[in-house]
mmCIF file of N, CA and C in Angstrom:
data_model
loop_
_atom_site.group_PDB
_atom_site.id
_atom_site.type_symbol
_atom_site.label_atom_id
_atom_site.label_comp_id
_atom_site.label_asym_id
_atom_site.label_seq_id
_atom_site.Cartn_x
_atom_site.Cartn_y
_atom_site.Cartn_z
ATOM 1 N N UNK C 1 5.069 -3.902 -9.364
ATOM 2 C CA UNK C 1 3.707 -3.259 -9.730
ATOM 3 C C UNK C 1 3.111 -2.818 -8.158
ATOM 4 N N UNK C 2 1.938 -2.665 -7.918
ATOM 5 C CA UNK C 2 1.513 -2.314 -7.365
ATOM 6 C C UNK C 2 0.932 -3.161 -5.854
ATOM 7 N N UNK C 3 1.332 -4.625 -6.106
ATOM 8 C CA UNK C 3 0.723 -5.314 -5.300
ATOM 9 C C UNK C 3 1.479 -5.350 -3.889
ATOM 10 N N UNK C 4 0.598 -5.229 -3.090
ATOM 11 C CA UNK C 4 0.520 -4.883 -1.408
ATOM 12 C C UNK C 4 1.119 -3.656 -1.030
ATOM 13 N N UNK C 5 1.517 -2.704 -1.702
ATOM 14 C CA UNK C 5 1.578 -1.384 -1.446
ATOM 15 C C UNK C 5 0.336 -1.113 -0.728
ATOM 16 N N UNK C 6 0.996 0.049 0.247
ATOM 17 C CA UNK C 6 -0.176 0.725 0.987
ATOM 18 C C UNK C 6 -0.633 1.825 0.314
ATOM 19 N N UNK C 7 -1.431 2.113 0.399
ATOM 20 C CA UNK C 7 -2.547 3.405 -0.154
ATOM 21 C C UNK C 7 -1.633 4.728 0.404
ATOM 22 N N UNK C 8 -0.862 5.617 -0.248
ATOM 23 C CA UNK C 8 -0.371 6.603 0.302
ATOM 24 C C UNK C 8 -1.472 7.673 1.091
ATOM 25 N N UNK C 9 -2.545 7.570 1.104
ATOM 26 C CA UNK C 9 -3.542 8.329 1.424
ATOM 27 C C UNK C 9 -4.280 7.667 2.859
ATOM 28 N N UNK C 10 -4.875 6.773 2.621
ATOM 29 C CA UNK C 10 -5.209 6.194 3.857
ATOM 30 C C UNK C 10 -4.868 4.751 4.646
ATOM 31 N N UNK C 11 -3.812 4.303 3.785
ATOM 32 C CA UNK C 11 -2.999 3.204 4.322
ATOM 33 C C UNK C 11 -3.618 1.559 3.791
ATOM 34 N N UNK C 12 -4.691 1.697 3.525
ATOM 35 C CA UNK C 12 -5.570 0.376 3.079
ATOM 36 C C UNK C 12 -4.105 -0.166 1.831
ATOM 37 N N UNK C 13 -4.426 -1.735 2.142
ATOM 38 C CA UNK C 13 -3.456 -2.535 1.256
ATOM 39 C C UNK C 13 -4.079 -2.858 0.403
ATOM 40 N N UNK C 14 -3.335 -3.176 -0.977
ATOM 41 C CA UNK C 14 -4.026 -3.239 -2.393
ATOM 42 C C UNK C 14 -3.609 -4.910 -2.548
ATOM 43 N N UNK C 15 -4.621 -5.392 -2.202
ATOM 44 C CA UNK C 15 -4.362 -7.072 -2.502
ATOM 45 C C UNK C 15 -4.771 -7.463 -4.045
ATOM 46 N N UNK C 16 -5.376 -6.795 -4.348
ATOM 47 C CA UNK C 16 -5.821 -6.965 -5.784
ATOM 48 C C UNK C 16 -4.969 -6.398 -6.885
ATOM 49 N N UNK C 17 -3.814 -5.802 -6.575
ATOM 50 C CA UNK C 17 -2.946 -5.305 -7.625
ATOM 51 C C UNK C 17 -3.993 -4.183 -8.036
ATOM 52 N N UNK C 18 -4.605 -3.575 -7.870
ATOM 53 C CA UNK C 18 -5.660 -2.279 -8.654
ATOM 54 C C UNK C 18 -4.587 -1.059 -8.700
ATOM 55 N N UNK C 19 -4.876 -0.351 -9.420
ATOM 56 C CA UNK C 19 -4.258 1.223 -9.572
ATOM 57 C C UNK C 19 -4.541 2.108 -8.893
ATOM 58 N N UNK C 20 -5.829 2.082 -8.212
ATOM 59 C CA UNK C 20 -6.310 2.675 -7.356
ATOM 60 C C UNK C 20 -7.095 2.120 -5.922
ATOM 61 N N UNK C 21 -6.996 2.908 -4.748
ATOM 62 C CA UNK C 21 -7.533 2.466 -3.269
ATOM 63 C C UNK C 21 -8.652 2.226 -3.873
ATOM 64 N N UNK C 22 -9.294 1.075 -3.385
ATOM 65 C CA UNK C 22 -10.559 0.649 -3.204
ATOM 66 C C UNK C 22 -11.429 1.484 -2.041
ATOM 67 N N UNK C 23 -10.952 1.670 -1.191
ATOM 68 C CA UNK C 23 -11.409 2.515 0.024
ATOM 69 C C UNK C 23 -11.429 4.137 -0.089
ATOM 70 N N UNK C 24 -10.514 4.765 -0.918
ATOM 71 C CA UNK C 24 -10.195 6.165 -0.861
ATOM 72 C C UNK C 24 -10.350 6.884 -2.368
ATOM 73 N N UNK C 25 -9.661 5.989 -3.235
ATOM 74 C CA UNK C 25 -9.790 6.285 -4.294
ATOM 75 C C UNK C 25 -8.687 6.906 -4.840
ATOM 76 N N UNK C 26 -7.659 6.909 -3.952
ATOM 77 C CA UNK C 26 -6.390 7.309 -4.364
ATOM 78 C C UNK C 26 -5.615 6.398 -5.234
ATOM 79 N N UNK C 27 -4.247 7.179 -6.231
ATOM 80 C CA UNK C 27 -3.745 6.478 -6.905
ATOM 81 C C UNK C 27 -2.758 5.798 -6.102
ATOM 82 N N UNK C 28 -2.574 4.497 -6.228
ATOM 83 C CA UNK C 28 -1.298 3.804 -5.645
ATOM 84 C C UNK C 28 0.035 4.331 -6.283
ATOM 85 N N UNK C 29 0.252 4.746 -7.333
ATOM 86 C CA UNK C 29 1.071 5.001 -7.971
ATOM 87 C C UNK C 29 1.080 5.656 -9.181
ATOM 88 N N UNK C 30 1.632 7.067 -9.846
ATOM 89 C CA UNK C 30 1.585 7.784 -10.686
ATOM 90 C C UNK C 30 3.001 7.721 -11.114
ATOM 91 N N UNK C 31 3.060 8.198 -12.824
ATOM 92 C CA UNK C 31 3.958 8.190 -13.343
ATOM 93 C C UNK C 31 4.946 9.385 -12.622
ATOM 94 N N UNK C 32 5.851 9.527 -12.510
ATOM 95 C CA UNK C 32 6.548 10.989 -12.039
ATOM 96 C C UNK C 32 6.418 12.103 -12.930
ATOM 97 N N UNK C 33 6.308 12.235 -13.949
ATOM 98 C CA UNK C 33 5.976 13.278 -14.623
ATOM 99 C C UNK C 33 4.665 13.797 -14.514
ATOM 100 N N UNK C 34 3.481 13.071 -14.510
ATOM 101 C CA UNK C 34 2.346 13.459 -14.013
ATOM 102 C C UNK C 34 2.044 13.972 -12.509
ATOM 103 N N UNK C 35 2.912 13.248 -11.737
ATOM 104 C CA UNK C 35 2.810 13.957 -10.485
ATOM 105 C C UNK C 35 3.656 15.089 -10.088
ATOM 106 N N UNK C 36 4.656 15.374 -11.159
ATOM 107 C CA UNK C 36 5.648 16.670 -11.179
ATOM 108 C C UNK C 36 4.642 17.679 -11.643
ATOM 109 N N UNK C 37 4.086 17.438 -12.555
ATOM 110 C CA UNK C 37 2.832 18.341 -13.410
ATOM 111 C C UNK C 37 1.652 18.788 -11.987
ATOM 112 N N UNK C 38 1.224 17.585 -11.389
ATOM 113 C CA UNK C 38 0.236 18.222 -10.558
ATOM 114 C C UNK C 38 0.590 19.071 -9.296
ATOM 115 N N UNK C 39 1.765 18.683 -9.062
ATOM 116 C CA UNK C 39 2.646 19.565 -7.819
ATOM 117 C C UNK C 39 2.999 20.819 -8.480
ATOM 118 N N UNK C 40 3.495 21.133 -9.792
ATOM 119 C CA UNK C 40 3.288 22.613 -10.469
ATOM 120 C C UNK C 40 1.935 23.130 -10.530
ATOM 121 N N UNK C 41 0.802 22.332 -10.337
ATOM 122 C CA UNK C 41 -0.549 23.117 -11.122
ATOM 123 C C UNK C 41 -0.886 23.074 -9.304
ATOM 124 N N UNK C 42 -0.918 22.518 -8.147
ATOM 125 C CA UNK C 42 -0.830 22.882 -6.994
ATOM 126 C C UNK C 42 0.182 24.165 -7.007
ATOM 127 N N UNK C 43 1.413 24.464 -7.117
ATOM 128 C CA UNK C 43 2.004 25.444 -6.640
ATOM 129 C C UNK C 43 1.125 26.626 -7.626
ATOM 130 N N UNK C 44 1.015 26.520 -8.780
ATOM 131 C CA UNK C 44 -0.129 27.671 -9.278
ATOM 132 C C UNK C 44 -1.229 28.175 -8.401
ATOM 133 N N UNK C 45 -1.818 26.915 -7.926
ATOM 134 C CA UNK C 45 -3.263 27.125 -6.937
ATOM 135 C C UNK C 45 -2.911 28.154 -5.767
ATOM 136 N N UNK C 46 -1.449 27.763 -5.566
ATOM 137 C CA UNK C 46 -1.481 28.245 -4.049
ATOM 138 C C UNK C 46 -1.025 29.737 -4.170
ATOM 139 N N UNK C 47 -0.162 29.921 -5.260
ATOM 140 C CA UNK C 47 0.426 31.395 -5.684
ATOM 141 C C UNK C 47 -0.781 32.204 -6.029
ATOM 142 N N UNK C 48 -2.026 31.763 -6.722
ATOM 143 C CA UNK C 48 -3.053 32.350 -6.752
ATOM 144 C C UNK C 48 -4.281 32.817 -5.891
ATOM 145 N N UNK C 49 -3.927 31.617 -4.607
ATOM 146 C CA UNK C 49 -4.808 31.857 -3.344
ATOM 147 C C UNK C 49 -3.893 31.007 -2.019
ATOM 148 N N UNK C 50 -3.375 31.867 -1.954
ATOM 149 C CA UNK C 50 -2.078 31.401 -0.724
ATOM 150 C C UNK C 50 -3.365 31.163 0.613
ATOM 151 N N UNK C 51 -4.452 30.936 0.433
ATOM 152 C CA UNK C 51 -5.221 30.642 1.675
ATOM 153 C C UNK C 51 -5.947 29.418 1.482
ATOM 154 N N UNK C 52 -5.348 28.409 0.262
ATOM 155 C CA UNK C 52 -6.116 27.425 0.284
ATOM 156 C C UNK C 52 -5.456 26.505 0.491
ATOM 157 N N UNK C 53 -6.221 25.749 1.708
ATOM 158 C CA UNK C 53 -5.982 24.567 2.846
ATOM 159 C C UNK C 53 -5.606 23.088 1.357
ATOM 160 N N UNK C 54 -7.160 23.497 0.857
ATOM 161 C CA UNK C 54 -7.205 22.409 0.327
ATOM 162 C C UNK C 54 -5.825 21.927 -0.716
ATOM 163 N N UNK C 55 -5.610 23.292 -1.404
ATOM 164 C CA UNK C 55 -4.364 23.200 -2.475
ATOM 165 C C UNK C 55 -2.842 22.748 -1.637
ATOM 166 N N UNK C 56 -2.638 23.162 -0.382
ATOM 167 C CA UNK C 56 -1.778 22.730 0.416
ATOM 168 C C UNK C 56 -1.803 21.303 0.809
ATOM 169 N N UNK C 57 -2.719 20.754 1.169
ATOM 170 C CA UNK C 57 -3.152 19.832 1.186
ATOM 171 C C UNK C 57 -3.268 18.820 0.274
ATOM 172 N N UNK C 58 -3.575 18.852 -0.695
ATOM 173 C CA UNK C 58 -3.247 17.817 -2.165
ATOM 174 C C UNK C 58 -1.653 17.965 -2.444
ATOM 175 N N UNK C 59 -1.108 19.239 -2.404
ATOM 176 C CA UNK C 59 0.330 19.476 -2.754
ATOM 177 C C UNK C 59 1.152 18.438 -1.887
ATOM 178 N N UNK C 60 0.553 18.367 -0.654
ATOM 179 C CA UNK C 60 1.601 17.368 0.493
ATOM 180 C C UNK C 60 1.315 15.927 -0.080
ATOM 181 N N UNK C 61 -0.366 15.820 -0.211
ATOM 182 C CA UNK C 61 -0.341 14.620 -0.392
ATOM 183 C C UNK C 61 0.597 13.634 -1.382
ATOM 184 N N UNK C 62 0.381 14.416 -2.709
ATOM 185 C CA UNK C 62 1.360 14.163 -3.788
ATOM 186 C C UNK C 62 3.121 14.122 -3.659
ATOM 187 N N UNK C 63 3.561 15.120 -2.846
ATOM 188 C CA UNK C 63 4.855 15.415 -2.207
ATOM 189 C C UNK C 63 5.019 13.659 -1.135
ATOM 190 N N UNK C 64 4.153 13.472 -0.294
ATOM 191 C CA UNK C 64 4.207 12.205 0.599
ATOM 192 C C UNK C 64 4.032 11.063 -0.340
ATOM 193 N N UNK C 65 3.266 10.672 -1.779
ATOM 194 C CA UNK C 65 3.479 9.559 -2.739
ATOM 195 C C UNK C 65 4.642 9.763 -3.230
ATOM 196 N N UNK C 66 5.510 10.518 -2.853
ATOM 197 C CA UNK C 66 6.808 10.616 -3.363
ATOM 198 C C UNK C 66 7.831 10.488 -2.569
ATOM 199 N N UNK C 67 7.624 9.890 -1.401
ATOM 200 C CA UNK C 67 8.505 10.376 -0.578
ATOM 201 C C UNK C 67 9.278 11.443 -0.133
ATOM 202 N N UNK C 68 8.564 12.468 -0.494
ATOM 203 C CA UNK C 68 8.747 13.686 0.334
ATOM 204 C C UNK C 68 8.507 14.042 1.305
ATOM 205 N N UNK C 69 8.767 13.703 2.372
ATOM 206 C CA UNK C 69 8.050 13.705 3.686
ATOM 207 C C UNK C 69 8.162 14.810 4.679
ATOM 208 N N UNK C 70 9.210 15.392 4.097
ATOM 209 C CA UNK C 70 9.163 16.614 5.124
ATOM 210 C C UNK C 70 8.547 17.842 3.947
ATOM 211 N N UNK C 71 8.262 17.795 2.842
ATOM 212 C CA UNK C 71 7.675 18.892 2.156
ATOM 213 C C UNK C 71 6.124 18.564 2.521
ATOM 214 N N UNK C 72 5.812 17.114 2.219
ATOM 215 C CA UNK C 72 4.698 17.053 2.424
ATOM 216 C C UNK C 72 4.008 17.501 3.893
ATOM 217 N N UNK C 73 4.806 17.130 5.121
ATOM 218 C CA UNK C 73 4.483 17.505 6.431
ATOM 219 C C UNK C 73 4.711 19.370 6.614
ATOM 220 N N UNK C 74 5.194 19.912 5.832
ATOM 221 C CA UNK C 74 5.287 21.298 5.770
ATOM 222 C C UNK C 74 3.982 22.000 4.818
ATOM 223 N N UNK C 75 3.441 21.206 3.832
ATOM 224 C CA UNK C 75 2.188 21.511 3.426
ATOM 225 C C UNK C 75 1.049 21.024 4.036
ATOM 226 N N UNK C 76 1.038 20.046 5.313
ATOM 227 C CA UNK C 76 0.038 19.483 5.846
ATOM 228 C C UNK C 76 -0.356 20.962 6.956
ATOM 229 N N UNK C 77 1.086 20.676 7.548
ATOM 230 C CA UNK C 77 0.970 22.192 8.911
ATOM 231 C C UNK C 77 0.020 23.231 8.253
ATOM 232 N N UNK C 78 0.627 23.819 6.634
ATOM 233 C CA UNK C 78 0.172 25.138 6.385
ATOM 234 C C UNK C 78 -1.487 24.985 5.990
ATOM 235 N N UNK C 79 -1.897 23.690 5.813
ATOM 236 C CA UNK C 79 -3.363 23.399 5.479
ATOM 237 C C UNK C 79 -3.831 23.612 6.897
ATOM 238 N N UNK C 80 -3.449 22.943 7.850
ATOM 239 C CA UNK C 80 -3.775 23.152 9.097
ATOM 240 C C UNK C 80 -3.731 24.510 10.038
ATOM 241 N N UNK C 81 -3.162 24.908 9.553
ATOM 242 C CA UNK C 81 -2.986 26.364 9.627
ATOM 243 C C UNK C 81 -4.185 27.206 9.402
ATOM 244 N N UNK C 82 -4.347 27.140 8.360
ATOM 245 C CA UNK C 82 -5.572 27.938 7.274
ATOM 246 C C UNK C 82 -6.846 27.281 7.702
ATOM 247 N N UNK C 83 -6.932 25.860 8.076
ATOM 248 C CA UNK C 83 -8.038 25.458 8.711
ATOM 249 C C UNK C 83 -7.870 24.321 9.615
ATOM 250 N N UNK C 84 -8.009 24.524 10.836
ATOM 251 C CA UNK C 84 -8.073 23.618 11.967
ATOM 252 C C UNK C 84 -8.748 22.617 12.060
ATOM 253 N N UNK C 85 -9.939 22.625 11.003
ATOM 254 C CA UNK C 85 -10.893 21.343 11.589
ATOM 255 C C UNK C 85 -10.614 20.392 9.870
ATOM 256 N N UNK C 86 -9.260 20.608 9.435
ATOM 257 C CA UNK C 86 -9.409 19.570 8.361
ATOM 258 C C UNK C 86 -8.637 18.465 8.619
ATOM 259 N N UNK C 87 -9.756 17.608 8.892
ATOM 260 C CA UNK C 87 -9.318 16.373 9.290
ATOM 261 C C UNK C 87 -8.310 15.445 8.603
ATOM 262 N N UNK C 88 -8.541 15.412 7.127
ATOM 263 C CA UNK C 88 -7.395 14.759 6.073
ATOM 264 C C UNK C 88 -5.924 15.175 6.253
ATOM 265 N N UNK C 89 -6.009 16.350 7.014
ATOM 266 C CA UNK C 89 -4.237 16.796 6.796
ATOM 267 C C UNK C 89 -3.961 16.239 7.854
ATOM 268 N N UNK C 90 -4.888 16.327 9.361
ATOM 269 C CA UNK C 90 -4.069 15.594 10.500
ATOM 270 C C UNK C 90 -3.898 14.174 10.205
ATOM 271 N N UNK C 91 -4.663 13.544 9.473
ATOM 272 C CA UNK C 91 -4.637 12.108 9.081
ATOM 273 C C UNK C 91 -3.508 11.942 8.402
ATOM 274 N N UNK C 92 -3.124 12.659 7.259
ATOM 275 C CA UNK C 92 -2.294 12.370 6.409
ATOM 276 C C UNK C 92 -0.780 12.660 7.143
ATOM 277 N N UNK C 93 -0.901 13.946 8.102
ATOM 278 C CA UNK C 93 0.628 14.524 8.499
ATOM 279 C C UNK C 93 0.971 13.015 9.513
ATOM 280 N N UNK C 94 0.117 12.603 10.103
ATOM 281 C CA UNK C 94 0.101 11.684 11.151
ATOM 282 C C UNK C 94 0.767 10.383 10.147
ATOM 283 N N UNK C 95 0.472 10.007 9.422
ATOM 284 C CA UNK C 95 0.884 8.748 8.597
ATOM 285 C C UNK C 95 2.569 9.490 8.394
ATOM 286 N N UNK C 96 2.506 10.532 7.868
ATOM 287 C CA UNK C 96 4.097 10.906 7.745
ATOM 288 C C UNK C 96 4.927 10.812 8.985
ATOM 289 N N UNK C 97 4.373 11.269 9.860
ATOM 290 C CA UNK C 97 5.127 11.038 11.060
ATOM 291 C C UNK C 97 5.423 9.711 11.740
ATOM 292 N N UNK C 98 4.322 8.393 11.179
ATOM 293 C CA UNK C 98 4.551 7.162 11.332
ATOM 294 C C UNK C 98 6.009 6.884 10.530
ATOM 295 N N UNK C 99 5.857 7.334 9.462
ATOM 296 C CA UNK C 99 7.172 6.785 8.299
ATOM 297 C C UNK C 99 8.332 7.410 9.113
ATOM 298 N N UNK C 100 8.181 8.446 9.464
ATOM 299 C CA UNK C 100 9.473 9.384 10.374
ATOM 300 C C UNK C 100 9.770 8.480 11.913
ATOM 301 N N UNK C 101 8.911 8.012 12.447
ATOM 302 C CA UNK C 101 8.965 6.806 13.393
ATOM 303 C C UNK C 101 8.888 8.221 14.623
ATOM 304 N N UNK C 102 8.236 9.175 14.374
ATOM 305 C CA UNK C 102 7.882 10.126 15.332
ATOM 306 C C UNK C 102 6.500 9.628 15.872
ATOM 307 N N UNK C 103 6.282 8.549 16.545
ATOM 308 C CA UNK C 103 5.238 8.275 17.408
ATOM 309 C C UNK C 103 4.483 9.036 17.951
ATOM 310 N N UNK C 104 4.867 9.920 18.918
ATOM 311 C CA UNK C 104 4.193 10.737 19.754
ATOM 312 C C UNK C 104 3.452 11.956 18.932
ATOM 313 N N UNK C 105 4.235 12.047 17.834
ATOM 314 C CA UNK C 105 3.241 13.077 17.027
ATOM 315 C C UNK C 105 2.458 12.795 16.248
ATOM 316 N N UNK C 106 2.480 11.330 15.901
ATOM 317 C CA UNK C 106 1.655 11.024 14.914
ATOM 318 C C UNK C 106 0.221 10.598 15.611
ATOM 319 N N UNK C 107 0.390 9.995 17.020
ATOM 320 C CA UNK C 107 -0.526 9.976 18.061
ATOM 321 C C UNK C 107 -1.259 11.236 18.194
ATOM 322 N N UNK C 108 -0.382 12.200 18.561
ATOM 323 C CA UNK C 108 -1.582 13.325 18.481
ATOM 324 C C UNK C 108 -2.545 13.777 17.498
ATOM 325 N N UNK C 109 -1.633 13.425 16.133
ATOM 326 C CA UNK C 109 -2.510 13.861 15.027
ATOM 327 C C UNK C 109 -3.641 13.037 14.863
ATOM 328 N N UNK C 110 -3.441 11.874 15.002
ATOM 329 C CA UNK C 110 -4.665 10.821 15.224
ATOM 330 C C UNK C 110 -5.668 11.407 16.070
ATOM 331 N N UNK C 111 -5.038 11.474 17.202
ATOM 332 C CA UNK C 111 -6.426 11.879 18.199
ATOM 333 C C UNK C 111 -7.045 12.889 17.940
ATOM 334 N N UNK C 112 -6.504 14.319 17.174
ATOM 335 C CA UNK C 112 -7.053 15.154 16.747
ATOM 336 C C UNK C 112 -7.937 15.242 15.727
ATOM 337 N N UNK C 113 -7.643 14.109 14.529
ATOM 338 C CA UNK C 113 -8.349 13.333 13.792
ATOM 339 C C UNK C 113 -9.354 12.788 14.165
ATOM 340 N N UNK C 114 -9.521 12.284 15.005
ATOM 341 C CA UNK C 114 -10.620 11.232 16.117
ATOM 342 C C UNK C 114 -11.769 12.097 16.439
ATOM 343 N N UNK C 115 -11.047 13.121 16.910
ATOM 344 C CA UNK C 115 -12.174 14.068 17.610
ATOM 345 C C UNK C 115 -12.795 14.892 16.785
ATOM 346 N N UNK C 116 -12.278 15.218 15.709
ATOM 347 C CA UNK C 116 -12.921 15.976 14.700
ATOM 348 C C UNK C 116 -13.961 14.843 13.731
ATOM 349 N N UNK C 117 -13.517 13.791 13.555
ATOM 350 C CA UNK C 117 -14.390 12.748 13.191
ATOM 351 C C UNK C 117 -14.373 11.166 13.732
ATOM 352 N N UNK C 118 -15.107 11.047 14.799
ATOM 353 C CA UNK C 118 -15.435 10.124 15.505
ATOM 354 C C UNK C 118 -14.969 8.312 14.641
ATOM 355 N N UNK C 119 -15.487 8.967 13.382
ATOM 356 C CA UNK C 119 -16.073 7.783 12.667
ATOM 357 C C UNK C 119 -14.316 7.246 11.463
ATOM 358 N N UNK C 120 -13.384 8.169 12.051
ATOM 359 C CA UNK C 120 -12.187 8.123 10.547
ATOM 360 C C UNK C 120 -11.317 6.812 11.343
ATOM 361 N N UNK C 121 -11.585 5.710 10.646
ATOM 362 C CA UNK C 121 -11.389 4.354 11.105
ATOM 363 C C UNK C 121 -9.427 4.092 10.668
ATOM 364 N N UNK C 122 -9.170 5.174 9.822
ATOM 365 C CA UNK C 122 -7.917 5.301 9.445
ATOM 366 C C UNK C 122 -6.843 5.480 10.743
ATOM 367 N N UNK C 123 -7.425 6.730 11.093
ATOM 368 C CA UNK C 123 -6.580 7.721 12.503
ATOM 369 C C UNK C 123 -6.687 6.786 13.495
ATOM 370 N N UNK C 124 -7.712 5.828 13.534
ATOM 371 C CA UNK C 124 -8.000 5.011 14.933
ATOM 372 C C UNK C 124 -6.986 3.875 14.498
ATOM 373 N N UNK C 125 -6.581 3.238 13.256
ATOM 374 C CA UNK C 125 -5.754 2.316 13.100
ATOM 375 C C UNK C 125 -4.333 2.870 12.947
ATOM 376 N N UNK C 126 -3.984 3.920 12.271
ATOM 377 C CA UNK C 126 -2.992 4.373 12.861
ATOM 378 C C UNK C 126 -2.494 4.665 14.143
ATOM 379 N N UNK C 127 -3.664 5.491 14.699
ATOM 380 C CA UNK C 127 -3.306 5.628 16.382
ATOM 381 C C UNK C 127 -2.761 4.596 17.368
ATOM 382 N N UNK C 128 -3.405 3.233 16.847
ATOM 383 C CA UNK C 128 -3.141 1.882 17.459
ATOM 384 C C UNK C 128 -1.899 1.434 17.255
ATOM 385 N N UNK C 129 -1.605 1.707 15.620
ATOM 386 C CA UNK C 129 -0.231 1.567 15.005
ATOM 387 C C UNK C 129 1.025 1.724 15.919
ATOM 388 N N UNK C 130 0.579 3.233 15.981
ATOM 389 C CA UNK C 130 2.203 4.146 16.710
ATOM 390 C C UNK C 130 1.998 3.817 18.329
ATOM 391 N N UNK C 131 0.712 3.216 18.952
ATOM 392 C CA UNK C 131 0.942 2.752 20.542
ATOM 393 C C UNK C 131 1.609 1.585 20.234
ATOM 394 N N UNK C 132 1.209 0.664 19.317
ATOM 395 C CA UNK C 132 1.996 -1.257 19.465
ATOM 396 C C UNK C 132 3.406 -0.647 18.720
ATOM 397 N N UNK C 133 3.901 0.254 18.035
ATOM 398 C CA UNK C 133 5.218 0.867 17.599
ATOM 399 C C UNK C 133 6.170 1.461 18.964
ATOM 400 N N UNK C 134 5.123 1.949 19.703
ATOM 401 C CA UNK C 134 5.793 2.312 21.309
ATOM 402 C C UNK C 134 5.827 1.327 22.154
ATOM 403 N N UNK C 135 5.477 0.063 21.755
ATOM 404 C CA UNK C 135 5.431 -1.026 22.848
ATOM 405 C C UNK C 135 4.242 -0.875 23.766
ATOM 406 N N UNK C 136 3.237 0.079 23.655
ATOM 407 C CA UNK C 136 2.167 0.139 24.399
ATOM 408 C C UNK C 136 1.013 -0.796 23.890
ATOM 409 N N UNK C 137 1.207 -1.976 24.398
ATOM 410 C CA UNK C 137 0.314 -2.648 23.875
ATOM 411 C C UNK C 137 -1.461 -2.706 24.222
ATOM 412 N N UNK C 138 -1.013 -2.176 25.606
ATOM 413 C CA UNK C 138 -2.556 -1.737 26.232
ATOM 414 C C UNK C 138 -3.552 -0.810 25.392
ATOM 415 N N UNK C 139 -2.543 0.463 25.073
ATOM 416 C CA UNK C 139 -3.284 1.687 23.984
ATOM 417 C C UNK C 139 -3.405 1.277 22.576
ATOM 418 N N UNK C 140 -2.911 0.199 22.313
ATOM 419 C CA UNK C 140 -2.693 -0.119 21.104
ATOM 420 C C UNK C 140 -4.031 -0.969 20.400
ATOM 421 N N UNK C 141 -4.924 -1.556 21.551
ATOM 422 C CA UNK C 141 -6.163 -2.128 20.971
ATOM 423 C C UNK C 141 -7.201 -1.048 21.100
#
């Protein structure tokens, strides 16, 4: 089930086996057919408006939820190129980099997200996690 899964959007744990994240509302798991349908919808949205940072971000989010990390990173990259102030895109790309054990890239994206939104607790947490995984305990706190 969903118990103890991390939210693919914000990293929040799911201790109560809920279908959606209590912090950000993202689904913990969707049926693959629905995700593929959503990705196709965002493919069409991008075809109609290739300058939609939001469409790239959301498609990347769905790719990431299915562990298509490289595709997710590509879409987050595109969203950031279109809108360099897109905090969520930096945060989700950082999470993807954490999963790939590319901690320096994750730290850089978390730092950018924090600079854009100093109240982004998830970016702060993920940056600390990346520092800890690099055995830099002083910066992890």
